[in-house]
mmCIF file of C-alpha atoms and ligand atoms in Angstrom:
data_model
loop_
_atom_site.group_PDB
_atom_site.id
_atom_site.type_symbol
_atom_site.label_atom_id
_atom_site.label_comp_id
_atom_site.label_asym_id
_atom_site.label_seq_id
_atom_site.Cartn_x
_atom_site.Cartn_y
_atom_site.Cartn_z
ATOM 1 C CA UNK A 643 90.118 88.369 91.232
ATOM 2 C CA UNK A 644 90.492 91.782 92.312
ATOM 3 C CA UNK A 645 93.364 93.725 93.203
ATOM 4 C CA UNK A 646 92.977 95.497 96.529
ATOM 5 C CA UNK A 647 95.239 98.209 95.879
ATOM 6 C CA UNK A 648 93.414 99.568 92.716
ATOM 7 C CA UNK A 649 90.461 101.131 94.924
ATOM 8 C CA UNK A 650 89.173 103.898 93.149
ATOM 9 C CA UNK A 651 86.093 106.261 92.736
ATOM 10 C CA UNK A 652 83.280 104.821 90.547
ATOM 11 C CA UNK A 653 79.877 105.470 89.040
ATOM 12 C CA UNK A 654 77.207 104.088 90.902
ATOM 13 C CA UNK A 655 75.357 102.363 87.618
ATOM 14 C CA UNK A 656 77.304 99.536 86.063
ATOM 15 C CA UNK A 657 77.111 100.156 81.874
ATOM 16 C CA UNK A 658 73.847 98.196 81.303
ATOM 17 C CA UNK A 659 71.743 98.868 84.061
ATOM 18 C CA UNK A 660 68.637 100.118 83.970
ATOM 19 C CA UNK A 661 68.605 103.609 85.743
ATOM 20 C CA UNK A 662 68.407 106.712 83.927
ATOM 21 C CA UNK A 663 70.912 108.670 86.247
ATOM 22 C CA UNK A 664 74.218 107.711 87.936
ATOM 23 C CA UNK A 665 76.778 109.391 89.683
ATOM 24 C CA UNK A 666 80.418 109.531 91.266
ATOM 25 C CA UNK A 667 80.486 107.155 94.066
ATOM 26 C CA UNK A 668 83.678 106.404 96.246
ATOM 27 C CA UNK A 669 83.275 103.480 98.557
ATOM 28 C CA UNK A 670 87.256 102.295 99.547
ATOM 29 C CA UNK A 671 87.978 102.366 102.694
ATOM 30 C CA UNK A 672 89.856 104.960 104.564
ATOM 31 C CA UNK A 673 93.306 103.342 104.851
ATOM 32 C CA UNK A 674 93.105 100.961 101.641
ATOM 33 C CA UNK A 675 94.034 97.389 101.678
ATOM 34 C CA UNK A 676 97.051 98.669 99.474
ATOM 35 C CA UNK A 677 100.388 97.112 99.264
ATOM 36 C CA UNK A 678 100.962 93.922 101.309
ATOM 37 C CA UNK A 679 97.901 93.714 103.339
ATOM 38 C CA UNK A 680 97.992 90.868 105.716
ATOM 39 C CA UNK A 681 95.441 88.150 104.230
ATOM 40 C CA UNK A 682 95.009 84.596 105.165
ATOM 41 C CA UNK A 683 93.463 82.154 103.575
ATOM 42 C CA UNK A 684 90.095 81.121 104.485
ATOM 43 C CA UNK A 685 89.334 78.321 106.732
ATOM 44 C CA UNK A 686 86.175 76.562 107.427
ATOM 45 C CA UNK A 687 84.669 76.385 110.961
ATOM 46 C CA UNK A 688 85.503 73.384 112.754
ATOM 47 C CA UNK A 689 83.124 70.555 111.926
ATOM 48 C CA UNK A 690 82.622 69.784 115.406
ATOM 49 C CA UNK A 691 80.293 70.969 118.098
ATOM 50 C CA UNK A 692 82.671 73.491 119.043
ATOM 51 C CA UNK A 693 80.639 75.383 115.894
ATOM 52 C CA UNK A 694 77.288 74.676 116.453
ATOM 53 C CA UNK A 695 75.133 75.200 113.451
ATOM 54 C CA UNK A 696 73.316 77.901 112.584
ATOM 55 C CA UNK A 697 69.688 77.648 111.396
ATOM 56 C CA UNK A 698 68.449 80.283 109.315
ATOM 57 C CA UNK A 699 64.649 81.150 109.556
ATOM 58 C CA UNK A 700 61.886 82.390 107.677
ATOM 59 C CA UNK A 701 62.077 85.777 108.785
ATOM 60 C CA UNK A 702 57.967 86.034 108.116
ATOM 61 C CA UNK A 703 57.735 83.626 110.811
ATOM 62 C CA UNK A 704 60.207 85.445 113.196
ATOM 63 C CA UNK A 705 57.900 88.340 114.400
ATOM 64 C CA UNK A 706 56.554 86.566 117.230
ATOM 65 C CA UNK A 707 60.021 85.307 118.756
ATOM 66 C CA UNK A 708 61.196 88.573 120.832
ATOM 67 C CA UNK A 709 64.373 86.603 121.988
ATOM 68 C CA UNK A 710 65.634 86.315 118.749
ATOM 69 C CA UNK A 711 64.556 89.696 117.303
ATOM 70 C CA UNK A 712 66.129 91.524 120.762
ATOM 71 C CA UNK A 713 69.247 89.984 119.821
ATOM 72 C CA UNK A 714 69.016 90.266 115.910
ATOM 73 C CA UNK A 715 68.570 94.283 116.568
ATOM 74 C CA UNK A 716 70.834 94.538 119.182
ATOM 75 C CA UNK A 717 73.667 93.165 117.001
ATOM 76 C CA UNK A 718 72.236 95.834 113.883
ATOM 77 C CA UNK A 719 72.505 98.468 116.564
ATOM 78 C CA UNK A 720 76.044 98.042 117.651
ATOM 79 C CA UNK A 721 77.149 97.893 114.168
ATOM 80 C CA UNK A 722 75.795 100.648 113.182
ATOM 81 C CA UNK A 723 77.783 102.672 116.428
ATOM 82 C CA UNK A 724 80.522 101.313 115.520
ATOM 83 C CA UNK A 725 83.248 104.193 113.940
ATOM 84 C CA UNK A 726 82.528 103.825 109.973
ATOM 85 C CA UNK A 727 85.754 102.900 109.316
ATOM 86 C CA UNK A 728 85.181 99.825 111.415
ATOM 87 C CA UNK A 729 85.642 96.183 109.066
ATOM 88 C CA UNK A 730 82.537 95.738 111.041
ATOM 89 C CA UNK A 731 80.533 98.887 111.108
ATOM 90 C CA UNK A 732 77.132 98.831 109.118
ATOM 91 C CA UNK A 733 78.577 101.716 106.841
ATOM 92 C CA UNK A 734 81.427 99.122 105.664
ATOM 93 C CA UNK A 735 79.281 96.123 105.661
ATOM 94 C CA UNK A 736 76.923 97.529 102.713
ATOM 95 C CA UNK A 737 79.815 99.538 101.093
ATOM 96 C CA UNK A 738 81.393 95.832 99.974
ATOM 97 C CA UNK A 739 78.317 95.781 98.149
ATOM 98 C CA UNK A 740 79.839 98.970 96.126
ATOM 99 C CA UNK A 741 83.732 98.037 95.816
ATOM 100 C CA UNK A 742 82.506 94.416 94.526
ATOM 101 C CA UNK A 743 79.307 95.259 92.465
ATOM 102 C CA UNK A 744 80.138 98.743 91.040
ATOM 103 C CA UNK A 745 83.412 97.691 89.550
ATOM 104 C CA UNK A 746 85.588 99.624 92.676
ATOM 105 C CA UNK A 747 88.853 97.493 92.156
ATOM 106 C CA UNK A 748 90.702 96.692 88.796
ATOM 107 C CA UNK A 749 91.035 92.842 88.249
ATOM 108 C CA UNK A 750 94.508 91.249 89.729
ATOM 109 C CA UNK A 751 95.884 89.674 86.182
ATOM 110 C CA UNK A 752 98.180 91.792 84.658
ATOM 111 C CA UNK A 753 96.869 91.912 80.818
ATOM 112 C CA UNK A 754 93.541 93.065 82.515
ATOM 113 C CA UNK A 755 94.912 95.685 85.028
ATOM 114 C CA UNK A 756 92.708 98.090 83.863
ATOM 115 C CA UNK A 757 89.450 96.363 83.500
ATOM 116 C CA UNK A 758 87.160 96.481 86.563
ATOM 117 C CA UNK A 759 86.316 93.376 89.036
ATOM 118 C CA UNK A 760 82.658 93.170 89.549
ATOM 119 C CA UNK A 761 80.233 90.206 90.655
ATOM 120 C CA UNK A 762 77.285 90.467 88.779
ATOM 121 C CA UNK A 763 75.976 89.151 85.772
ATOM 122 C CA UNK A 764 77.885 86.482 85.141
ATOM 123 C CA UNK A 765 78.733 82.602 87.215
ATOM 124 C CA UNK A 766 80.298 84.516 90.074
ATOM 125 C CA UNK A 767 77.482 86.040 91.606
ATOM 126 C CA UNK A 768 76.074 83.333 94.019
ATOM 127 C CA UNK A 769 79.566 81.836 95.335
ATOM 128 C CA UNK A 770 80.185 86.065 96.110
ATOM 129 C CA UNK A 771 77.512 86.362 98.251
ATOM 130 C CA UNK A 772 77.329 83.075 99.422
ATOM 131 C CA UNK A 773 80.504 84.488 101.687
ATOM 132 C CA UNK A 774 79.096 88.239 102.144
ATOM 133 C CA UNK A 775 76.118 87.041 103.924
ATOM 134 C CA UNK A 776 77.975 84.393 105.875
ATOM 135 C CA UNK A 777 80.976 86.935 107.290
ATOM 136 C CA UNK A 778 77.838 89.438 107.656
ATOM 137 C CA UNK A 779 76.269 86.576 109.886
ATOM 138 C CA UNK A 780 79.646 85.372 112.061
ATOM 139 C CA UNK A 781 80.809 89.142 112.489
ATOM 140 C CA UNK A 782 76.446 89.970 113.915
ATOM 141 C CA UNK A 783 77.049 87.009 115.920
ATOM 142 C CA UNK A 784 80.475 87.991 117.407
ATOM 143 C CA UNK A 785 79.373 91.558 118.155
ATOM 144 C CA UNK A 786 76.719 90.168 120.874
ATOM 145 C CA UNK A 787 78.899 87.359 121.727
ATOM 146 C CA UNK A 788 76.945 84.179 120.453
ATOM 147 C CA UNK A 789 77.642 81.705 117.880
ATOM 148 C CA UNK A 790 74.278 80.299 117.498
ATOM 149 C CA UNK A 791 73.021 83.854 115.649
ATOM 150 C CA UNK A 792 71.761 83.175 112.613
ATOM 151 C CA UNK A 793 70.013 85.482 110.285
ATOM 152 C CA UNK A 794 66.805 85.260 108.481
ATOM 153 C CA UNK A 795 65.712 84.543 104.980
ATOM 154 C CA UNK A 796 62.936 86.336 103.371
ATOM 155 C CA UNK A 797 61.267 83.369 102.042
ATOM 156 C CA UNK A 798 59.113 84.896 99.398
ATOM 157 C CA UNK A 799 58.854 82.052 96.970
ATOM 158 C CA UNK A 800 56.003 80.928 99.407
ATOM 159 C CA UNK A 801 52.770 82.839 99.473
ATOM 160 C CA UNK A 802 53.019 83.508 103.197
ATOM 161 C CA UNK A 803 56.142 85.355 103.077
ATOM 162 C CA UNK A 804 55.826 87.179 100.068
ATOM 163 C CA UNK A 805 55.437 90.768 101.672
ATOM 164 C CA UNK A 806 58.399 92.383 103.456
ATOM 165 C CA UNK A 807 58.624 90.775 106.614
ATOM 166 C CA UNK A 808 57.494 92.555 109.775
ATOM 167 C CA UNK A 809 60.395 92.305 111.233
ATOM 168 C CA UNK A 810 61.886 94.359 108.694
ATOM 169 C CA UNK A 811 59.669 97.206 109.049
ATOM 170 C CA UNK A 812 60.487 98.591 112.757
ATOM 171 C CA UNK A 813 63.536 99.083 114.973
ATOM 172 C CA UNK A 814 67.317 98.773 113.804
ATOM 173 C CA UNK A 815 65.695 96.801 110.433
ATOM 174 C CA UNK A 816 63.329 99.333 109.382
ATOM 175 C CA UNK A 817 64.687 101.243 106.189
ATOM 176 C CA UNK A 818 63.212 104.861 105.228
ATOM 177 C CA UNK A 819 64.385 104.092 101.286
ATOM 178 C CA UNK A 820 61.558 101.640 100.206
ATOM 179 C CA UNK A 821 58.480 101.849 97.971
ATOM 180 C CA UNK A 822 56.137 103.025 99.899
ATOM 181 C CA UNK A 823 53.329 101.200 97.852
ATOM 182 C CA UNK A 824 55.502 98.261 98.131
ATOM 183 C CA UNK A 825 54.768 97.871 101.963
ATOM 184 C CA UNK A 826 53.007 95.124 103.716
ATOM 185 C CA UNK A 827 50.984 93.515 102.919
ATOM 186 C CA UNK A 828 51.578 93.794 99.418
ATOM 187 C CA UNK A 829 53.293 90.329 97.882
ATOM 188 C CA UNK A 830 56.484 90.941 95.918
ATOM 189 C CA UNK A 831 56.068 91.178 92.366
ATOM 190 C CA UNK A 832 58.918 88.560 91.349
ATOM 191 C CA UNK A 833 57.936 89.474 87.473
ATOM 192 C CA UNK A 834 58.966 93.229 88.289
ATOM 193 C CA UNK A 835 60.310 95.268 85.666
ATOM 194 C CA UNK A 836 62.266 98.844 85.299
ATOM 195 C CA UNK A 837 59.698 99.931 83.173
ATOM 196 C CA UNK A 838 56.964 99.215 85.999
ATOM 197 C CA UNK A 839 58.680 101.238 87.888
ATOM 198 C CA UNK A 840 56.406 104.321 87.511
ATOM 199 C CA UNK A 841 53.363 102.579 86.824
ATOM 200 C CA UNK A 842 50.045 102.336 87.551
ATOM 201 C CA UNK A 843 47.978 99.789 88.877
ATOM 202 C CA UNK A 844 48.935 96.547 90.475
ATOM 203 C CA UNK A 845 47.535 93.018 90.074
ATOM 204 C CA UNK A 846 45.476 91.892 92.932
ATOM 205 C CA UNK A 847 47.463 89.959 95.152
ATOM 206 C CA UNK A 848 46.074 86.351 94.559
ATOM 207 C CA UNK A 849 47.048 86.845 90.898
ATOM 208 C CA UNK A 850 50.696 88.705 91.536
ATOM 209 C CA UNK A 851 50.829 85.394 93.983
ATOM 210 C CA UNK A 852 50.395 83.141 91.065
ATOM 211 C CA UNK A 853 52.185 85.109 88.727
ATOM 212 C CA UNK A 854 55.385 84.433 91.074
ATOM 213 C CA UNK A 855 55.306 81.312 91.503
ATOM 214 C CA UNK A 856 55.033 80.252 87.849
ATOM 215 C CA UNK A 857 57.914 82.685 87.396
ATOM 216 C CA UNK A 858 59.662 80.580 89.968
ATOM 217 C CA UNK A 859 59.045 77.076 88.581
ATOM 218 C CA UNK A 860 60.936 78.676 85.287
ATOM 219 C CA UNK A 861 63.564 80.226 86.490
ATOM 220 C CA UNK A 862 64.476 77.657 89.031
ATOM 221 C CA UNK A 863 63.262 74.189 86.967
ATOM 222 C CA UNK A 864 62.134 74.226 83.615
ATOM 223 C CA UNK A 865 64.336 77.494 82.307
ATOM 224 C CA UNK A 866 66.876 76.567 84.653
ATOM 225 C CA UNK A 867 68.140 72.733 83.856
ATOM 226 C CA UNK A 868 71.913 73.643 83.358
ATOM 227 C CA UNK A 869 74.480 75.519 85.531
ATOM 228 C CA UNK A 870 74.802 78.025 82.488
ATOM 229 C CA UNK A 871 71.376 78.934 82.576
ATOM 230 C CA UNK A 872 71.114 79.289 86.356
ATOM 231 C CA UNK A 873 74.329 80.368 87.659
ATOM 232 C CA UNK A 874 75.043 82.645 85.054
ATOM 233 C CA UNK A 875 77.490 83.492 81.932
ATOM 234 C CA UNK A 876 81.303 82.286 82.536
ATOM 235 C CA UNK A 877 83.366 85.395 83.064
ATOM 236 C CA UNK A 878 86.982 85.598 82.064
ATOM 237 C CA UNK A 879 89.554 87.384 83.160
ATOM 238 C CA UNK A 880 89.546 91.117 80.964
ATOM 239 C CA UNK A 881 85.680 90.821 80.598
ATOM 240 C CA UNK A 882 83.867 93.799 82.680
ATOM 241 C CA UNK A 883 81.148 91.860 83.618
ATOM 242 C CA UNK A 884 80.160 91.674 80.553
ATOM 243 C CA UNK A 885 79.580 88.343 79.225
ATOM 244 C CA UNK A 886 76.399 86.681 77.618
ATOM 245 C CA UNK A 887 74.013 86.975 80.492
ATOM 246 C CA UNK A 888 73.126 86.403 83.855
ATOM 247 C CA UNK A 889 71.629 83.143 85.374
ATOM 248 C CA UNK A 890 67.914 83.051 85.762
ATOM 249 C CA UNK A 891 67.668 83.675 89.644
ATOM 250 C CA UNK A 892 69.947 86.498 89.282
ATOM 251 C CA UNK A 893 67.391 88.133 86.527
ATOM 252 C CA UNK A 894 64.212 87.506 88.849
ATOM 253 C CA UNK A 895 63.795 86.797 91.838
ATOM 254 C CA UNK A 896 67.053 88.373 92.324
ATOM 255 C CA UNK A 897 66.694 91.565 90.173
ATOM 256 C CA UNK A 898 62.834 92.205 90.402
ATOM 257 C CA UNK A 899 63.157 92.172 93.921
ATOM 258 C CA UNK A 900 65.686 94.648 94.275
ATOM 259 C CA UNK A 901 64.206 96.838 91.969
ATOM 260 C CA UNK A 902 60.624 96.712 93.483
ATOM 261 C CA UNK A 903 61.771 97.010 97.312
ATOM 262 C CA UNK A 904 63.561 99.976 96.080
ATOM 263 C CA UNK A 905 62.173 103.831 96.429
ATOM 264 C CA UNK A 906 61.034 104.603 93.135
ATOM 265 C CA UNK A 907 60.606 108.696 94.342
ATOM 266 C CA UNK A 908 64.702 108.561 94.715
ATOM 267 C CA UNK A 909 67.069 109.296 91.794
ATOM 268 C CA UNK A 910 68.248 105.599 91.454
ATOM 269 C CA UNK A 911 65.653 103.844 93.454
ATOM 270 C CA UNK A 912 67.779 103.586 97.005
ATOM 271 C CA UNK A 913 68.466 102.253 98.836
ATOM 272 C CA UNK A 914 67.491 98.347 97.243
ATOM 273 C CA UNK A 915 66.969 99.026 93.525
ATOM 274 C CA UNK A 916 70.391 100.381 93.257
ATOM 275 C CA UNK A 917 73.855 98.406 93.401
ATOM 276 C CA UNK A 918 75.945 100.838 95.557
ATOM 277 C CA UNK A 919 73.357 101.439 98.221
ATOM 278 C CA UNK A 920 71.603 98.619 98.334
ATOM 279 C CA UNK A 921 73.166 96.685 101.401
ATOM 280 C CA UNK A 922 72.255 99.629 103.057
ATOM 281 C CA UNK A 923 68.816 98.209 103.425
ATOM 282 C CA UNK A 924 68.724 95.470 106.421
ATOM 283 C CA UNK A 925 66.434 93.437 104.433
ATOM 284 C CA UNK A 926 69.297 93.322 102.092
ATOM 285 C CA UNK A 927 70.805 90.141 103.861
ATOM 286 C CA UNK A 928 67.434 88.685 104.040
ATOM 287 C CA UNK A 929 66.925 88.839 100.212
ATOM 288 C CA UNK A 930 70.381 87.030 99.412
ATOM 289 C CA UNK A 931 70.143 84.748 102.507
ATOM 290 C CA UNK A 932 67.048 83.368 100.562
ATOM 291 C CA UNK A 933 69.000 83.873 97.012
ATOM 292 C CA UNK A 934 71.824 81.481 98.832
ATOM 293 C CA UNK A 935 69.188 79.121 99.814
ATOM 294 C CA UNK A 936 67.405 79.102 96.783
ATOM 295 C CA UNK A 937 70.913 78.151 95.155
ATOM 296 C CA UNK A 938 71.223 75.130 97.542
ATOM 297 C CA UNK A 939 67.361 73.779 96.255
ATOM 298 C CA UNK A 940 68.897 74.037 92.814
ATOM 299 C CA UNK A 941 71.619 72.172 93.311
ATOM 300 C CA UNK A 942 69.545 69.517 95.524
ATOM 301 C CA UNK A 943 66.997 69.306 92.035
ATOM 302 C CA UNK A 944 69.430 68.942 89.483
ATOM 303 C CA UNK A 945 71.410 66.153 90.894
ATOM 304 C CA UNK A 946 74.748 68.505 92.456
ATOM 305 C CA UNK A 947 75.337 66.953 95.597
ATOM 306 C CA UNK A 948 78.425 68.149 98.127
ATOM 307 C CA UNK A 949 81.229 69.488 96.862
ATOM 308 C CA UNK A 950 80.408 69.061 93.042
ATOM 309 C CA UNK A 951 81.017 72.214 91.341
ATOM 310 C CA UNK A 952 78.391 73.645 88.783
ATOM 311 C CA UNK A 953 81.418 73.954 86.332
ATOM 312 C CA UNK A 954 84.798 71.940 86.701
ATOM 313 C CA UNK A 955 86.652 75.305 85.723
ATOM 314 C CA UNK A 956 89.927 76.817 87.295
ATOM 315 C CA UNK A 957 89.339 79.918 86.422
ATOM 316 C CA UNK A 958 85.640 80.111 88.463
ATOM 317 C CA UNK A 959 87.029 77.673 90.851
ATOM 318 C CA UNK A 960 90.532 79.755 91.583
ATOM 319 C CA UNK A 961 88.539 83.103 91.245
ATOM 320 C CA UNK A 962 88.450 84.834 94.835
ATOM 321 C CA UNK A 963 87.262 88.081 96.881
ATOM 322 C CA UNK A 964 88.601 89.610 100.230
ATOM 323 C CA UNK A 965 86.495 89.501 103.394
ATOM 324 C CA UNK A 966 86.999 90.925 106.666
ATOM 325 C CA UNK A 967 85.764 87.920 109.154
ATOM 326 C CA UNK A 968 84.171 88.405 112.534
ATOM 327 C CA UNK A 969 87.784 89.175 114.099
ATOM 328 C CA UNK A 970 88.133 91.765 111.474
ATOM 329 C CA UNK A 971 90.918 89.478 110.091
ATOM 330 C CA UNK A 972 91.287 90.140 105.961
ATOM 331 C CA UNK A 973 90.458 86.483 104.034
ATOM 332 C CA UNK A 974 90.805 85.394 101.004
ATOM 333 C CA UNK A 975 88.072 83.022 99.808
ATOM 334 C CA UNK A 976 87.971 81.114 96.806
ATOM 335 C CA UNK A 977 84.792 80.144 94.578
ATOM 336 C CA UNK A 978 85.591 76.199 94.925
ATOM 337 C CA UNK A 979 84.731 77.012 98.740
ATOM 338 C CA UNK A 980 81.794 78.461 98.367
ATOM 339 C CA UNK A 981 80.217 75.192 96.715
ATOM 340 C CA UNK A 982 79.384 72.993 99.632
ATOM 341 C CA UNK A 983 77.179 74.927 101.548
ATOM 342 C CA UNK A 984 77.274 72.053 104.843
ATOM 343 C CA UNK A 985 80.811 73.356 105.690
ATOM 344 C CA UNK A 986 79.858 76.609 106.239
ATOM 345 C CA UNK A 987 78.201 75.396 109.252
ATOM 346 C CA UNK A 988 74.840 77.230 108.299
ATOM 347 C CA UNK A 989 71.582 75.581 107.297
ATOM 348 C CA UNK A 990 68.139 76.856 106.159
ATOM 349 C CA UNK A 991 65.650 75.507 107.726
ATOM 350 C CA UNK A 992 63.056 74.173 105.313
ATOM 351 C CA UNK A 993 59.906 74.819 104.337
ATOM 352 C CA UNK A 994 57.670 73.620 101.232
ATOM 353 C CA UNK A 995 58.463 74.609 97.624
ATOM 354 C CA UNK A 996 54.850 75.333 96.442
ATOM 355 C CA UNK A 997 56.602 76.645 93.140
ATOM 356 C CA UNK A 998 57.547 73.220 92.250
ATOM 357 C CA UNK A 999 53.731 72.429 91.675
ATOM 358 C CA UNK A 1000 53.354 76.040 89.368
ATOM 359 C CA UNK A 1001 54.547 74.068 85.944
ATOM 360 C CA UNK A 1002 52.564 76.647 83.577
HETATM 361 CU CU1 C2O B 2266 75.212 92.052 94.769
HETATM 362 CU CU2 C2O B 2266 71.456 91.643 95.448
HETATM 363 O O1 C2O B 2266 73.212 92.039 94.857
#
């Protein structure tokens, strides 16, 4: 767990990461969470209809529903007014993304005082932003007062929604910090390395299509058939994020996505192919909105139903982060409630898995 009141300047690459330059990023907040900050522990939504479910969408099928994108960028917009040292303002919302990824706080256990928290690379990645995405939901929700807002996933493990969505290229979701070869309608490239960063040519796009869904069907079934291999290495406390390996959604389509969306022309590919800025990017929440879904089909294939946990461990289980919620209230969440995604009171709505039928 992290310590709150160990905020400090950081680099913006973590040790092993791919990009050639880094520098000095500070992303605490203006008064820090330091000494006794009020926190309370974190408490479910009712599971009544006094918390109505929210359905996440395919956001590739959202661009024709003006309702929902009116409010969607109306809620963006007011966030983004908001003073930055708002809980709630956009400029706080994607710096969490900084303090937790870029190793910001030390860890809370003594003998590792000095040894930074971070998220990545390792079995605590999907329960972290399992929460970001749903406080980052309740608090877009709360700003235009209704508790049926949901937000979208960018479902690009189906062909149709493989480009960026529409929806994410005007108004309060548009980002200037992308590839601009990358655009629509170009498919994703889920097999997308740092070294094709500066490359060349592309694959057409019925092949790059193929390619990602047989990328898919590995890293989600066949390469993918134990919680070490998905969810990722188990970290222990005094390990900086450095432990055997990440799980295979967090390599691609996690990584490759990032990393392609990203502005290859900028120093460290911002805003999405870098870890400090890349919740900077609106389409941000739609990537790990689908990331959290695609977490919930893996669990639903390999047989973990409710609240069985991927690894019966304390020290995962007991492991927690710090969230402001959508009364800008400080919580403390633990990974054992991040497991059973029906008490969140979200749900995805579902579409076909055509990467189930891509065995190679
Ligand atoms: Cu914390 Cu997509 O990364």
């Amino acid at each position: 767990s992290p310590n709150l009141s160990t905020c400090h300047p950081t680099s913006s690459q973590i040790p092993d990461s791919p990009h050639k330059k880094s520098h000095e990023v500070n992303c605490c907040p203006a008064s820090p969470d330091s000494g006794e900050p009020i926190v309370r522990d974190f408490q479910f939504p009712s599971p009544s209809s006094a918390s109505p479910v929210r359905i996440r969408r395919p956001a590739h099928r959202l661009a024709l529903d003006r309702e929902y994108l009116a409010k969607y960028n109306k809620a963006v917009a007011i966030m983004k007014r908001l003073p930055p040292d708002h809980p709630h303002s956009w400029h706080r919302q994607a710096q969490i993304h900084c303090l937790y990824c870029n190793g910001a706080y030390y860890q809370a256990a003594a003998a590792a005082a000095d040894v930074p928290f971070m998220v990545h690379e390792s079995w605590l990645f999907f329960p972290f932003h399992r929460f970001y995405v749903y406080f980052h939901e309740r608090i877009l929700g709360k700003l235009i007062g209704d508790d049926t807002f949901a937000l979208p996933y960018w479902n690009y493990d189906s062909p149709d929604g493989m480009p960026i969505p529409d929806i994410y290229m005007k108004g309060e979701l548009h980002d200037m910090k992308r590839a601009t070869r990358h655009l629509p309608p170009a498919p994703v490239a889920i097999d997308y390395t740092p070294d094709k960063l500066d490359l060349s040519d592309e694959p057409p796009a019925a092949e790059q299509t193929a390619t990602n869904l047989a990328l898919l069907y590995q890293h989600m079934v066949s390469g993918a058939s134990k919680p070490e291999l998905f969810m990722g290495c188990k970290l222990r406390p005094g390990e900086d994020g450095a432990c055997s390996g990440m799980g295979t959604a967090e390599a691609a389509p996690h990584n490759s996505v990032h990393l392609w969306v990203g502005d290859a022309s900028m120093p460290e590919y911002e805003d999405m192919g870098t870890l400090y800025a890349a919740a900077r990017d609106p389409l941000f929440f739609a990537h790990h909105a689908n990331l959290d879904r695609l977490w919930a089909v893996w669990r639903r294939l390999h047989g973990y139903h409710g609240s069985r946990p991927e690894f019966d461990d304390p020290q995962w289980l007991d492991s927690h982060f710090y969230f402001h919620d959508e009364n800008a209230d400080l919580v403390r969440v633990r990974v054992r409630d991040a497991i059973d995604m029906d008490r969140f009171r979200y749900a995805y709505e579902e579409v076909d898995l055509p990467w189930l039928d891509a065995r190679p």
